[in-house]
Amino acid sequence: MAELQETSEVFRGSAALKDARTGKGIAAKSIPAFVAGEALADLADSDPRIVVLTADLAGANRTADFAARHPERFFNVGVAEQNMVSIAAGMASTGLVPFAATFAAYLALLACEQVRTDCAYTGMPVRLLAHHSGMCLGFYGTSHHALEDIAITRAIADLTVVCAADANQLRAILPASLDWPGAMYIRLGRGRDPEVYGEVPADFRIGKAARLREGADLTIIATGAEVRASLDAAESLAADRIHARVVDMHTVDPLDREEILAAAGETSTVLTVEEHNLAGGLGSAVAEVLAEAGAGVAFRRHGVPDEHVVIGPPAALYKHYRLDAAGVESVARELIGVKGHV
């Protein structure tokens, strides 16, 4: 009851609920949505193909940092997201590699037709930087939440879907994307995501999952912002001698089937965790692999229920939907039938 009261007070604004790792003052260099501009500017110093577009959000996504260094290769199209994607496709047809950045809800939902028809169908190497994904825009509500975007984008043929867990992983994704064939949807967090990778992962490969923690009791397969929460949950489970393997499934399409089947064969229990609607996301993709392989495992998808989420600050929403570390831990315990320690 006390916990419910605390959460209720947070949503009403009469109490605070903050993650110390995501408060004001966090270094801009550690923010995924805020390092893309500088990282792309660095790459553009030696690659003349790179151009960057945004739809009047150069400050919000820090593509302004790219504009400051390469103004002749930066294009703010105004509040015209669909046009931005089509323009990017046209640029790609001339040999350029455009990075088009705006809120994930706008790219995946508002500009879905342009993403499919202008970019994926034609095989254009457009890189869609979909920042502030999931429900991280909190008070802005359903119009700004992107909880359907993985389901939408992974259903589009010839569109690669990659989710960045933190800033350092994004720094690996961007150069890896440059010569990857076809269009790519790059899903970014809210800009204050806690660190997963202490440095830029040298072994990053699109389409190859990263096993971040070993364990034999269950496997937690997470993507994007939920990777850190899953690692923290695994750490807490270890205190009770419950050993959870943690896999960062950063590429949702194409999916790393080998890693999923290894989890099924070696741990016999699989939990997927994502900041996304349970319908059609990472969990659905993993379930398809397990079902088609006839893998008999204990399995659960964990994410946002099939509903329009309530309004509130991001940290309160993660707590409410059990997508913080404590929540992921509790779901894992339910799956394996172990009660929490006192």
Coordinates of C-alpha atoms in Angstrom, one line a residue:
M1 CA 0.0 0.0 0.0
A2 CA 2.8 2.4 0.8
E3 CA 4.4 1.8 -2.5
L4 CA 1.1 2.4 -4.3
Q5 CA 0.7 5.6 -2.4
E6 CA 4.2 6.8 -3.3
T7 CA 3.6 6.2 -7.0
S8 CA 0.2 7.9 -6.8
E9 CA 1.8 11.0 -5.2
V10 CA 4.5 11.1 -8.0
F11 CA 1.8 11.1 -10.7
R12 CA 0.0 13.9 -8.9
G13 CA 3.2 15.9 -8.6
S14 CA 3.2 16.0 -4.8
A15 CA 6.2 13.7 -4.5
A16 CA 9.4 13.3 -6.4
L17 CA 10.6 10.2 -8.2
K18 CA 14.0 10.6 -9.9
D19 CA 16.8 8.3 -11.0
A20 CA 20.0 9.8 -9.7
R21 CA 21.7 8.8 -13.0
T22 CA 19.3 10.8 -15.1
G23 CA 19.0 14.1 -13.3
K24 CA 20.0 17.6 -14.5
G25 CA 23.7 18.2 -15.0
I26 CA 24.4 14.9 -16.7
A27 CA 27.2 15.2 -19.2
A28 CA 25.9 15.9 -22.7
K29 CA 28.5 13.5 -24.1
S30 CA 26.7 10.6 -22.3
I31 CA 23.3 11.3 -23.8
P32 CA 22.3 9.2 -26.9
A33 CA 20.0 11.7 -28.3
F34 CA 22.6 14.4 -27.9
V35 CA 25.8 12.8 -29.2
A36 CA 24.5 12.0 -32.7
G37 CA 25.4 15.5 -34.0
E38 CA 29.0 15.5 -32.8
A39 CA 29.5 11.8 -33.8
L40 CA 28.2 12.4 -37.3
A41 CA 30.2 15.6 -37.6
D42 CA 33.4 13.6 -36.8
L43 CA 32.5 11.0 -39.4
A44 CA 31.6 13.7 -42.0
D45 CA 35.1 15.1 -41.6
S46 CA 36.4 12.2 -43.7
D47 CA 33.2 11.1 -45.5
P48 CA 31.7 13.6 -47.9
R49 CA 28.6 11.4 -48.4
I50 CA 27.1 12.3 -45.0
V51 CA 24.3 14.8 -44.7
V52 CA 22.0 15.5 -41.8
L53 CA 18.3 16.6 -41.9
T54 CA 15.9 17.4 -39.1
A55 CA 12.3 18.7 -38.8
D56 CA 12.8 21.8 -36.6
L57 CA 14.4 19.8 -33.8
A58 CA 18.0 20.7 -34.1
G59 CA 18.2 21.8 -30.5
A60 CA 16.2 18.8 -29.1
N61 CA 18.3 16.2 -30.9
R62 CA 21.6 18.2 -31.0
T63 CA 22.0 17.9 -34.7
A64 CA 22.8 21.6 -34.3
D65 CA 26.3 20.3 -33.4
F66 CA 26.6 18.9 -36.9
A67 CA 25.3 22.1 -38.4
A68 CA 27.9 24.1 -36.6
R69 CA 30.7 22.2 -38.2
H70 CA 29.2 21.3 -41.6
P71 CA 26.5 23.9 -42.3
E72 CA 26.5 23.2 -46.0
R73 CA 25.5 19.6 -45.3
F74 CA 22.8 20.3 -42.8
F75 CA 19.1 20.8 -43.7
N76 CA 16.3 21.9 -41.4
V77 CA 13.1 21.2 -43.3
G78 CA 10.8 22.7 -40.7
V79 CA 7.8 20.9 -39.3
A80 CA 7.5 18.6 -42.2
E81 CA 8.5 15.1 -41.2
Q82 CA 7.1 13.3 -44.2
N83 CA 8.8 15.6 -46.6
M84 CA 12.0 15.2 -44.7
V85 CA 12.0 11.5 -45.2
S86 CA 11.2 11.9 -48.9
I87 CA 13.9 14.5 -49.3
A88 CA 16.4 12.2 -47.6
A89 CA 15.5 9.4 -50.0
G90 CA 16.1 11.7 -52.9
M91 CA 19.5 12.7 -51.6
A92 CA 20.3 9.0 -51.1
S93 CA 19.5 8.4 -54.7
T94 CA 22.4 10.7 -55.7
G95 CA 25.0 8.7 -53.6
L96 CA 24.7 10.6 -50.3
V97 CA 24.1 8.9 -46.9
P98 CA 21.4 11.0 -45.2
F99 CA 20.7 10.9 -41.5
A100 CA 17.1 12.2 -40.9
A101 CA 16.3 12.9 -37.2
T102 CA 13.1 13.6 -35.4
F103 CA 10.9 12.1 -32.6
A104 CA 10.4 8.4 -33.0
A105 CA 6.6 8.8 -33.0
Y106 CA 6.8 11.1 -36.0
L107 CA 9.2 8.9 -38.0
A108 CA 7.5 5.6 -37.5
L109 CA 3.9 6.6 -37.4
L110 CA 3.5 10.0 -39.2
A111 CA 6.0 9.2 -41.9
C112 CA 5.5 5.4 -42.1
E113 CA 4.5 5.5 -45.8
Q114 CA 7.5 7.5 -46.8
V115 CA 9.8 5.2 -44.8
R116 CA 8.4 2.2 -46.5
T117 CA 7.9 3.4 -50.1
D118 CA 10.5 6.1 -50.5
C119 CA 13.3 4.5 -48.5
A120 CA 12.9 0.7 -47.9
Y121 CA 11.2 -0.2 -51.1
T122 CA 13.8 1.6 -53.2
G123 CA 16.7 0.4 -51.1
M124 CA 17.9 3.9 -50.4
P125 CA 20.6 4.2 -47.6
V126 CA 18.6 6.6 -45.5
R127 CA 19.4 6.5 -41.7
L128 CA 16.3 7.4 -39.7
L129 CA 17.4 8.7 -36.2
A130 CA 14.3 8.1 -34.1
H131 CA 14.9 9.8 -30.8
H132 CA 12.8 10.0 -27.7
S133 CA 11.3 6.6 -28.3
G134 CA 9.0 4.6 -26.1
M135 CA 7.1 6.6 -23.5
C136 CA 10.1 8.8 -22.4
L137 CA 8.3 12.0 -23.4
G138 CA 6.1 11.4 -20.4
F139 CA 3.7 14.3 -20.0
Y140 CA 3.4 14.8 -23.8
G141 CA 1.2 11.8 -23.9
T142 CA 0.2 9.3 -26.6
S143 CA 0.7 11.7 -29.5
H144 CA 4.4 11.8 -28.7
H145 CA 4.9 8.3 -27.4
A146 CA 6.4 5.7 -29.7
L147 CA 5.3 2.3 -28.3
E148 CA 4.4 0.8 -31.7
D149 CA 7.4 1.7 -33.7
I150 CA 9.3 -1.5 -33.5
A151 CA 6.2 -3.5 -34.5
I152 CA 5.7 -1.1 -37.5
T153 CA 9.3 -0.9 -38.7
R154 CA 10.2 -4.6 -38.4
A155 CA 7.2 -5.4 -40.5
I156 CA 8.6 -3.3 -43.4
A157 CA 10.6 -5.3 -45.8
D158 CA 14.2 -4.3 -46.4
L159 CA 14.3 -2.0 -43.4
T160 CA 17.0 -2.7 -40.7
V161 CA 15.9 -1.9 -37.2
V162 CA 18.6 -1.1 -34.5
C163 CA 18.1 0.2 -31.0
A164 CA 20.8 2.1 -29.1
A165 CA 21.2 1.3 -25.4
D166 CA 23.4 4.2 -24.6
A167 CA 25.7 6.9 -26.1
N168 CA 28.7 4.7 -26.6
Q169 CA 26.7 2.1 -28.4
L170 CA 25.3 4.8 -30.7
R171 CA 28.8 5.9 -31.4
A172 CA 29.4 2.3 -32.7
I173 CA 26.1 2.1 -34.6
L174 CA 26.6 5.2 -36.7
P175 CA 29.9 4.3 -38.4
A176 CA 28.6 0.7 -38.8
S177 CA 25.6 2.0 -40.6
L178 CA 27.5 3.9 -43.3
D179 CA 28.0 1.0 -45.7
W180 CA 25.1 -1.2 -44.6
P181 CA 22.8 -1.9 -47.5
G182 CA 19.3 -0.2 -47.6
A183 CA 17.4 1.9 -45.2
M184 CA 17.8 1.8 -41.4
Y185 CA 15.7 2.8 -38.5
I186 CA 17.9 3.7 -35.5
R187 CA 15.9 3.9 -32.3
L188 CA 17.2 6.2 -29.5
G189 CA 16.2 6.8 -26.0
R190 CA 15.1 9.9 -24.1
G191 CA 18.5 11.4 -23.9
R192 CA 19.2 10.6 -20.2
D193 CA 19.7 6.9 -20.5
P194 CA 22.2 5.4 -17.9
E195 CA 25.4 4.0 -19.3
V196 CA 25.6 0.4 -20.4
Y197 CA 28.9 0.4 -22.3
G198 CA 31.9 2.0 -20.5
E199 CA 33.4 2.6 -23.9
V200 CA 32.5 2.3 -27.6
P201 CA 32.1 -1.4 -28.1
A202 CA 34.8 -2.4 -30.6
D203 CA 33.1 -5.7 -31.5
F204 CA 29.7 -4.2 -32.4
R205 CA 28.1 -5.8 -35.4
I206 CA 24.7 -5.0 -36.8
G207 CA 22.6 -8.1 -36.6
K208 CA 24.8 -9.8 -33.9
A209 CA 23.5 -9.5 -30.3
A210 CA 25.8 -8.7 -27.4
R211 CA 25.9 -11.1 -24.5
L212 CA 26.7 -8.8 -21.6
R213 CA 26.3 -11.2 -18.6
E214 CA 26.5 -15.0 -18.3
G215 CA 24.0 -17.0 -16.4
A216 CA 22.4 -20.5 -16.4
D217 CA 19.1 -19.9 -14.6
L218 CA 17.4 -17.7 -17.2
T219 CA 18.1 -15.3 -20.1
I220 CA 16.9 -11.8 -20.1
I221 CA 16.8 -10.5 -23.7
A222 CA 16.5 -6.7 -23.7
T223 CA 16.8 -3.9 -26.2
G224 CA 17.4 -0.1 -26.0
A225 CA 16.7 1.6 -22.8
E226 CA 15.8 -1.6 -21.0
V227 CA 19.3 -3.1 -21.3
R228 CA 20.5 -1.2 -18.2
A229 CA 17.5 -2.0 -16.2
S230 CA 17.9 -5.7 -17.1
L231 CA 21.6 -5.7 -16.0
D232 CA 20.7 -4.1 -12.7
A233 CA 17.9 -6.6 -12.2
A234 CA 20.4 -9.5 -12.9
E235 CA 22.8 -8.1 -10.4
S236 CA 20.1 -8.1 -7.7
L237 CA 19.0 -11.6 -8.6
A238 CA 22.6 -12.8 -8.2
A239 CA 22.4 -11.9 -4.5
D240 CA 19.9 -14.7 -4.2
R241 CA 22.1 -17.0 -6.3
I242 CA 19.8 -16.7 -9.3
H243 CA 22.1 -16.3 -12.3
A244 CA 20.6 -14.4 -15.2
R245 CA 22.2 -14.2 -18.6
V246 CA 21.6 -10.7 -20.1
V247 CA 21.6 -10.2 -23.9
D248 CA 21.5 -6.9 -25.6
M249 CA 19.4 -7.6 -28.8
H250 CA 20.3 -4.2 -30.3
T251 CA 19.3 -5.3 -33.8
V252 CA 15.6 -6.3 -33.9
D253 CA 15.6 -6.8 -37.7
P254 CA 17.6 -8.8 -38.8
L255 CA 17.3 -10.8 -35.5
D256 CA 20.1 -12.9 -34.1
R257 CA 18.4 -16.2 -34.1
E258 CA 21.5 -18.1 -33.0
E259 CA 21.7 -16.2 -29.7
I260 CA 18.0 -16.7 -29.0
L261 CA 18.2 -20.5 -29.6
A262 CA 21.4 -20.6 -27.5
A263 CA 19.5 -19.0 -24.7
A264 CA 16.6 -21.5 -25.0
G265 CA 19.0 -24.5 -25.1
E266 CA 21.3 -23.4 -22.3
T267 CA 19.0 -21.7 -19.8
S268 CA 15.5 -23.1 -20.6
T269 CA 13.9 -19.8 -19.4
V270 CA 13.6 -16.7 -21.5
L271 CA 12.3 -13.2 -20.6
T272 CA 12.2 -10.3 -23.1
V273 CA 12.2 -6.7 -21.9
E274 CA 11.4 -3.7 -23.9
E275 CA 10.0 -0.2 -23.7
H276 CA 7.4 -1.0 -26.3
N277 CA 3.9 -2.3 -26.6
L278 CA 3.8 -6.1 -26.0
A279 CA 2.2 -6.5 -29.4
G280 CA 4.7 -6.9 -32.3
G281 CA 7.9 -5.8 -30.6
L282 CA 11.0 -7.6 -29.5
G283 CA 9.1 -10.1 -27.4
S284 CA 7.0 -11.1 -30.4
A285 CA 10.0 -11.4 -32.6
V286 CA 11.8 -13.7 -30.1
A287 CA 8.6 -15.7 -29.6
E288 CA 8.4 -16.3 -33.3
V289 CA 11.9 -17.7 -33.4
L290 CA 11.3 -20.0 -30.4
A291 CA 8.0 -21.3 -31.8
E292 CA 9.3 -22.0 -35.2
A293 CA 12.2 -23.9 -33.7
G294 CA 10.0 -25.9 -31.5
A295 CA 11.9 -24.7 -28.4
G296 CA 10.2 -25.8 -25.3
V297 CA 11.1 -23.1 -22.8
A298 CA 9.5 -21.1 -20.1
F299 CA 8.9 -17.7 -21.8
R300 CA 7.5 -14.3 -21.0
R301 CA 7.3 -11.0 -22.8
H302 CA 7.6 -7.9 -20.6
G303 CA 6.9 -4.4 -21.8
V304 CA 4.0 -2.0 -21.9
P305 CA 0.5 -3.5 -21.9
D306 CA -1.6 -3.1 -25.0
E307 CA -3.0 0.3 -23.9
H308 CA -2.3 4.0 -24.2
V309 CA -0.1 4.7 -21.2
V310 CA -1.0 7.0 -18.4
I311 CA 0.4 10.5 -18.2
G312 CA 3.4 11.2 -15.9
P313 CA 7.1 11.8 -15.6
P314 CA 9.2 9.1 -17.4
A315 CA 10.7 7.6 -14.1
A316 CA 7.2 7.2 -12.7
L317 CA 6.0 5.5 -15.9
Y318 CA 8.9 3.0 -15.8
K319 CA 8.1 2.2 -12.2
H320 CA 4.3 2.0 -12.9
Y321 CA 4.9 -0.5 -15.8
R322 CA 7.6 -2.4 -13.9
L323 CA 10.2 -1.4 -16.5
D324 CA 12.7 -0.1 -13.9
A325 CA 15.3 -2.5 -12.5
A326 CA 13.1 -3.5 -9.5
G327 CA 10.2 -4.2 -11.9
V328 CA 12.3 -6.3 -14.2
E329 CA 13.6 -8.3 -11.3
S330 CA 10.1 -8.9 -10.0
V331 CA 8.9 -10.2 -13.4
A332 CA 11.9 -12.5 -13.6
R333 CA 11.2 -13.9 -10.2
E334 CA 7.6 -14.6 -11.2
L335 CA 8.7 -16.3 -14.3
I336 CA 11.1 -18.7 -12.5
G337 CA 8.8 -19.1 -9.5
V338 CA 11.2 -17.7 -6.9
K339 CA 9.9 -15.3 -4.2
G340 CA 11.8 -12.1 -3.4
H341 CA 14.3 -12.2 -0.6
V342 CA 13.4 -10.2 2.6

